[in-house]
Coordinates of C-alpha atoms and ligand atoms in Angstrom, one line a residue:
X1 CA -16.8 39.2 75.5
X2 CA -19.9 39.1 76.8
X3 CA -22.9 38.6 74.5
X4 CA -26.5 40.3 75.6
X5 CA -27.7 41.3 72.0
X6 CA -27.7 39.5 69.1
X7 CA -29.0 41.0 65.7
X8 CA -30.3 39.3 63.1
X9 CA -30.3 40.4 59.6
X10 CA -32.5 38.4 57.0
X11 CA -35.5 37.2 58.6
X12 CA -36.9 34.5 56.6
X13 CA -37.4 30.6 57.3
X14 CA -33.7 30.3 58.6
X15 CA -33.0 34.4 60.2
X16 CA -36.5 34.0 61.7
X17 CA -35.7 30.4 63.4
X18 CA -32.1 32.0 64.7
X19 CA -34.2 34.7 66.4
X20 CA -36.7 32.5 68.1
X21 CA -33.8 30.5 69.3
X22 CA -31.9 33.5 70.6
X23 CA -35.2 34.8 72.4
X24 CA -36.0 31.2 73.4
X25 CA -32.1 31.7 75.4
X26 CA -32.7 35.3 76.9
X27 CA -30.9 37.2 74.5
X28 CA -32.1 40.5 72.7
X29 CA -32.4 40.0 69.3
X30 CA -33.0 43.2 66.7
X31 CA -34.1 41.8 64.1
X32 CA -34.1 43.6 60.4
X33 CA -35.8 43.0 57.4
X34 CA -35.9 45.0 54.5
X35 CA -39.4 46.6 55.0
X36 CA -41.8 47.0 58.4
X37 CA -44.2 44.7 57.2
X38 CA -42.0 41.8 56.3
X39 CA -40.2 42.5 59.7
X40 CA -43.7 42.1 61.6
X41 CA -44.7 39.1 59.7
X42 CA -41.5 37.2 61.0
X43 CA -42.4 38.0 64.5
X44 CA -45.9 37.0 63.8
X45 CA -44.6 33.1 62.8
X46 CA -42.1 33.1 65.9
X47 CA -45.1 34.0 67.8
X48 CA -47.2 30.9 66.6
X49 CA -44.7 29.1 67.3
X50 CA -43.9 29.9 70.7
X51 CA -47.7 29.6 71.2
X52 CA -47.8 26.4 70.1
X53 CA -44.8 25.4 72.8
X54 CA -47.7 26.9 76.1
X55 CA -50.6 25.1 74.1
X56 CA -48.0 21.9 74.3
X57 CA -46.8 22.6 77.4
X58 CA -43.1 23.2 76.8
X59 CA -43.3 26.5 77.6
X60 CA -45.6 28.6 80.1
X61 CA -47.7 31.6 79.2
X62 CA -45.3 33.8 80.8
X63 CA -42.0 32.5 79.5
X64 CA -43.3 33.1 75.6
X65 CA -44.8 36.4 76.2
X66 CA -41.1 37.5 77.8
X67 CA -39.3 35.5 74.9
X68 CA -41.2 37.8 71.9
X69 CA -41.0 40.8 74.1
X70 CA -37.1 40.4 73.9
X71 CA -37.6 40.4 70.0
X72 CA -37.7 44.3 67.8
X73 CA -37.9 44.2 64.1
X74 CA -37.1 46.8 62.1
X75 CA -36.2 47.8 58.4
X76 CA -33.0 50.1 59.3
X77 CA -29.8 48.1 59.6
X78 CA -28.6 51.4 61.4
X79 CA -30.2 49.8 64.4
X80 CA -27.8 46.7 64.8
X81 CA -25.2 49.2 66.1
X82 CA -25.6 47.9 70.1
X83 CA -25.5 44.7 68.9
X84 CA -22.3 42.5 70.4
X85 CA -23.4 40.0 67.6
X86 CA -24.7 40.1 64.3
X87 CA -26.2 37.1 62.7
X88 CA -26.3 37.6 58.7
X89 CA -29.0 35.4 57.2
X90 CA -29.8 37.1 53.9
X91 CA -29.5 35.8 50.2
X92 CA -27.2 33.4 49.0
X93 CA -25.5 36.2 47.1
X94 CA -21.8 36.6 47.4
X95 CA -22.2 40.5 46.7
X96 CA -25.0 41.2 48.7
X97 CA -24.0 39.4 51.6
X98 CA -20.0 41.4 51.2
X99 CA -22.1 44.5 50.6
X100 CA -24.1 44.2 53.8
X101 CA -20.9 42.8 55.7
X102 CA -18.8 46.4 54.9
X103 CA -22.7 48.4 55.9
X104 CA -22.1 46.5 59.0
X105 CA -18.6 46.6 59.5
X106 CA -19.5 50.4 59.0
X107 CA -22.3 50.5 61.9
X108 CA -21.1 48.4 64.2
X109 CA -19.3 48.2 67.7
X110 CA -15.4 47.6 67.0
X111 CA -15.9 44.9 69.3
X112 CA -18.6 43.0 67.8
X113 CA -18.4 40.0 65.9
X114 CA -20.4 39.2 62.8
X115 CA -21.4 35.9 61.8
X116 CA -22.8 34.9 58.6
X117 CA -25.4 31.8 58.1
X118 CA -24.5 30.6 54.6
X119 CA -24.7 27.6 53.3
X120 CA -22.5 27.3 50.6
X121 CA -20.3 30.1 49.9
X122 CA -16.9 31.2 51.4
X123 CA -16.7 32.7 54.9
X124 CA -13.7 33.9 53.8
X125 CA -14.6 35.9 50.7
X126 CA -17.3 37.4 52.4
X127 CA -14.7 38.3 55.7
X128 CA -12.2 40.3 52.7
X129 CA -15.6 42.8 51.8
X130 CA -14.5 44.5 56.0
X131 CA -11.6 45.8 56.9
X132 CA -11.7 43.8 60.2
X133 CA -11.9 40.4 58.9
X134 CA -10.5 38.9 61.9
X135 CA -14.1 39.4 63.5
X136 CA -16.2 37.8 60.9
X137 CA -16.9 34.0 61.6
X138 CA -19.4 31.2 59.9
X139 CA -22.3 30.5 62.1
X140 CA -24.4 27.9 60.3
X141 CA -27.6 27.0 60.9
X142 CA -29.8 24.1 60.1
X143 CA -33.3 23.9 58.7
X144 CA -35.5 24.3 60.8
X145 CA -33.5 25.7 62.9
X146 CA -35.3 25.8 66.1
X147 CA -35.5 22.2 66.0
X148 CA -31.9 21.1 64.8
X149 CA -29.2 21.3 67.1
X150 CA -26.2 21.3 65.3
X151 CA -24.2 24.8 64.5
X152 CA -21.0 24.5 62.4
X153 CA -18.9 27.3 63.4
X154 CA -16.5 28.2 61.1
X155 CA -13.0 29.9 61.0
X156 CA -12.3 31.6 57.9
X157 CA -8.6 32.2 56.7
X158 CA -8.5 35.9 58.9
X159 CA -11.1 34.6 61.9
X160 CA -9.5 35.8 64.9
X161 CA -9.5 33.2 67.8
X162 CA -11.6 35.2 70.4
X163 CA -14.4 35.7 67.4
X164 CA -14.4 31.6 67.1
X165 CA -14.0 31.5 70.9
X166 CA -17.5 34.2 71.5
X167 CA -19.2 32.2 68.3
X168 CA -18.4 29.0 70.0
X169 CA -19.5 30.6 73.8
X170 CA -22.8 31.7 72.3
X171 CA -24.2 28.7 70.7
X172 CA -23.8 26.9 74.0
X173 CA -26.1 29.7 75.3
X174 CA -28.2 28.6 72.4
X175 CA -28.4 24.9 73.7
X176 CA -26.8 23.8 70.3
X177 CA -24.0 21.6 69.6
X178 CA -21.4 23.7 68.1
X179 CA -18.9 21.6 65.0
X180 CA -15.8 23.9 64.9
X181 CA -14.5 23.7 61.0
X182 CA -12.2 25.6 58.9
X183 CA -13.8 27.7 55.9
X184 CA -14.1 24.8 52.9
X185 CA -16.9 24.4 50.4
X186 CA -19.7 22.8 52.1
X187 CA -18.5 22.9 55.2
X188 CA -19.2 19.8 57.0
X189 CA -23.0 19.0 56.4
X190 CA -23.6 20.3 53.2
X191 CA -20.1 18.8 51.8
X192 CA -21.9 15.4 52.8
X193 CA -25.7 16.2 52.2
X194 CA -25.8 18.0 49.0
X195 CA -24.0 15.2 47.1
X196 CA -26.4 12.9 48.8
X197 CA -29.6 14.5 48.1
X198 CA -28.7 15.3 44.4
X199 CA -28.2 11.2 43.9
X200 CA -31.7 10.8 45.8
X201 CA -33.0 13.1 42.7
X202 CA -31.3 11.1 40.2
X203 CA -32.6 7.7 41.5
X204 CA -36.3 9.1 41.2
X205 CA -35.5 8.5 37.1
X206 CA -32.7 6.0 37.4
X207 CA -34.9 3.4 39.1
X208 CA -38.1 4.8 38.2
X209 CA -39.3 5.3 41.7
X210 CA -41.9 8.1 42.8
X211 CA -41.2 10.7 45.5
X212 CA -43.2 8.9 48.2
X213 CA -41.6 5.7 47.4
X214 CA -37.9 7.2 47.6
X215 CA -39.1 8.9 50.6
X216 CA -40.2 5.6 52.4
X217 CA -37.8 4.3 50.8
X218 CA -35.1 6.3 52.7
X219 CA -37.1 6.7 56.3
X220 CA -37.9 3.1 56.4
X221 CA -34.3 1.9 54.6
X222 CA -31.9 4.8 56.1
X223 CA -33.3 5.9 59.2
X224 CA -33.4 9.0 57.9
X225 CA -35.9 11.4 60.0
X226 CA -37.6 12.6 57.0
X227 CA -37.7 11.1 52.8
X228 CA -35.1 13.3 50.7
X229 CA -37.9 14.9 48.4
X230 CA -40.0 16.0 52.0
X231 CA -36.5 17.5 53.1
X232 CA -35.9 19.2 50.2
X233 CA -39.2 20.5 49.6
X234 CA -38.5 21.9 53.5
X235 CA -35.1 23.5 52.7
X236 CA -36.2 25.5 49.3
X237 CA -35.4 23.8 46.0
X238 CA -33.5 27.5 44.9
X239 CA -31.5 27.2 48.0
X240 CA -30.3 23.5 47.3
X241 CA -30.3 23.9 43.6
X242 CA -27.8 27.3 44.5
X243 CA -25.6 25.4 47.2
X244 CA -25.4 22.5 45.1
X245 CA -24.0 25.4 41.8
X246 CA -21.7 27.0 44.4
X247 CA -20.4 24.0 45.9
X248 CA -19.9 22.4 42.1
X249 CA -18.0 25.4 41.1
X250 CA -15.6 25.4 43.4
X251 CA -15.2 21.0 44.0
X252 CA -15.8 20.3 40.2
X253 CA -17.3 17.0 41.4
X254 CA -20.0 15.6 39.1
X255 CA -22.4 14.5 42.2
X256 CA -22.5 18.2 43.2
X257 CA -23.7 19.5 40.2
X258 CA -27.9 19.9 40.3
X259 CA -29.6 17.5 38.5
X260 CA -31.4 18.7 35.3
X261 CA -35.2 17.8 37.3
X262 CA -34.4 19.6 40.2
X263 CA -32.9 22.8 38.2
X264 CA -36.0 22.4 35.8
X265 CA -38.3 22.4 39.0
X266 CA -36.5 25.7 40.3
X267 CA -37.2 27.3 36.7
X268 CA -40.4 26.2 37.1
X269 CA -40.9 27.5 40.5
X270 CA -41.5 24.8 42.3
X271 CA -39.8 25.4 45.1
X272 CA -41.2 23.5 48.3
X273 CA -43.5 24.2 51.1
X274 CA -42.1 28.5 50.6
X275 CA -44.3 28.3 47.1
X276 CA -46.9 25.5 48.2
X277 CA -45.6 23.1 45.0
X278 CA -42.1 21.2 45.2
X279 CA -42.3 17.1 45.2
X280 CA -45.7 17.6 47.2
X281 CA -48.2 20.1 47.0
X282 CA -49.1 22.1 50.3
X283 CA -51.9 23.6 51.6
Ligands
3HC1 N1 -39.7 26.8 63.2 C1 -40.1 26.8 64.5 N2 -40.8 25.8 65.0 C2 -41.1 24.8 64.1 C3 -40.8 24.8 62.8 C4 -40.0 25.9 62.3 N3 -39.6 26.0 61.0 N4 -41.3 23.7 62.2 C5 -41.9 23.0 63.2 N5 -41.8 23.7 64.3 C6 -42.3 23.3 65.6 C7 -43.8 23.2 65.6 O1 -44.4 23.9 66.6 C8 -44.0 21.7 65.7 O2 -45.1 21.3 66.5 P1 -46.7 21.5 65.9 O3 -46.7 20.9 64.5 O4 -47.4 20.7 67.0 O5 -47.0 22.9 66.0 C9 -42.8 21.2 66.4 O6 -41.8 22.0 66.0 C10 -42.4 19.8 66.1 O7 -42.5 19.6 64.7 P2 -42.6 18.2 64.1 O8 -43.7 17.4 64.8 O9 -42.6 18.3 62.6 O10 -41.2 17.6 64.6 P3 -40.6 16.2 64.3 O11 -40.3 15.5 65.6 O12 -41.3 15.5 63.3 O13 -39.1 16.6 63.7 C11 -37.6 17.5 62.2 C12 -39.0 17.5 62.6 C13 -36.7 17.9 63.4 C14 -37.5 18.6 61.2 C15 -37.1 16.2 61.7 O14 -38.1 15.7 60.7 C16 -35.8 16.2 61.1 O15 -34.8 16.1 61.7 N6 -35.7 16.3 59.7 C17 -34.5 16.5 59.0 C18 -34.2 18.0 58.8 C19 -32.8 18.2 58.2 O16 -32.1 17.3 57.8 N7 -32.5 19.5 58.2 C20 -31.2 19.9 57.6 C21 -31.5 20.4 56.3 S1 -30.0 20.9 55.5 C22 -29.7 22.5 56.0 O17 -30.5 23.1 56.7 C23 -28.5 23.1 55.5 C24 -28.7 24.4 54.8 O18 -27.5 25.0 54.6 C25 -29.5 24.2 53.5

């Protein structure tokens, strides 16, 4: 099928980085957030950042102001009904996301396929909320995802093959690299990387190291990109602290369970660069 207008539902760090992509690519996006204001602050960050691509010279002056003009934002959900794709990007919930997947299953094109972003919970359980499950696929994301390439696409138990085929179609558009994967906890990434991060948080106290020292420590050691407690400061301590609950629920393996200092910085709400104070403090 061919693909022309993607909507987006969620726009915050990770709906707002799937829009910019899909404007970057030439596609409509309709973009929804739950009120007008939140909806125009999104487009307000994707427009920095384009900016900041002309002021670098990645993009030209022209080619941003058509990339945000392909962009609408809105708070009704209603208008997602044109849409050939919908990109779901909300809260890790399990109800709200089935709830929004029957509203959309409700408003939508027969024809279209919906995708949803999480993380951590089942493609599948979300997929048996519609009626149509064989059009509901995983399209996951990574943090930021502008700037990551990768895009697991995921069949659930009911996926249909031409929904995987169009999910699979699309991200090329993107200029991702797609990772086909069947619908288990974690997927592929996260049933590697949450694990991993969790024992990076229980060596801080094990061997009595600081953040910026496991973070060298790791960039300098591993090769990684960036230190484990700059990463996870990046993806949200509530969003790691959740994957890692839903993941451990359904794998019962200790190393996916939270660590008491990372739930204890959630409570706390120190949740990263989203509530300036995780690991580091931000401006
Ligand atoms: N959205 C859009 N654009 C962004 C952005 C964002 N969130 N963040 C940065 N940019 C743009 C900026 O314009 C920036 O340039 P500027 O600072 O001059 O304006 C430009 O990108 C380049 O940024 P950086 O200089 O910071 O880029 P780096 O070359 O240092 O690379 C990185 C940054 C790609 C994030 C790299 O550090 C990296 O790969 N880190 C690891 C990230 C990772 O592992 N992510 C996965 C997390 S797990 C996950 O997402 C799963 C989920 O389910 C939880």
């Amino acid at each position: 099928m061919a693909v022309e207008r993607i909507g987006v539902v969620g726009l915050g760090a990770m709906g707002a980085g799937i829009a910019q992509v899909a404007i970057e690519a030439g596609f409509e996006v309709v973009g929804r957030e739950v009120t007008t204001e939140l909806g125009e602050a999104a487009a307000g960050r994707i427009g920095h950042f384009l900016t900041r691509k002309v002021e670098k010279g990645q993009r030209t002056q022209d080619e941003r102001d058509a990339a945000v003009a392909r962009l609408t934002t809105t708070s009704e959900l209603s208008k997602l009904s044109e849409c050939d794709l919908v990109i779901e990007a909300i809260v890790e919930e399990l109800d709200a996301k089935r709830a929004l997947f029957a509203e959309l299953e409700r408003i939508c094109r027969t024809d279209a396929v919906l995708a949803t972003n999480t993380s951590a919970l089942s493609v599948t359980e979300i997929a048996a909320a519609t009626a149509t499950p064989e059009r509901v696929v995983g399209m996951h994301f990574f943090n930021p995802a502008p700037l990551m390439p990768l895009v697991e696409v995921v069949r659930a138990q009911l996926s249909a093959d031409e929904a995987v085929a169009a999910a699979l179609a699309i991200v090329e558009r993107l200029g991702k690299v797609a990772v086909p994967c069947h619908d288990t906890p974690g997927f592929v990434v996260n049933r590697v990387l949450i694990p991993l991060l969790n024992d990076c948080v229980r060596v801080l106290d094990e061997a009595r190291v600081t953040p910026e020292s496991l973070d060298a420590a790791m960039t300098n050691g591993a090769g990684w990109p960036m230190g484990p407690c700059t990463l996870l400061d990046l993806v949200g301590i509530d969003v790691h602290v959740h994957a890692s609950e839903a993941l451990y629920e359904k794998l019962r393996e200790p190393r996916m369970a939270p660590p008491p200092r990372i739930v204890g910085m959630r409570n706390a709400g120190l949740l990263g660069r989203k509530s300036s104070r995780g690991f580091y403090g931000y401006e």
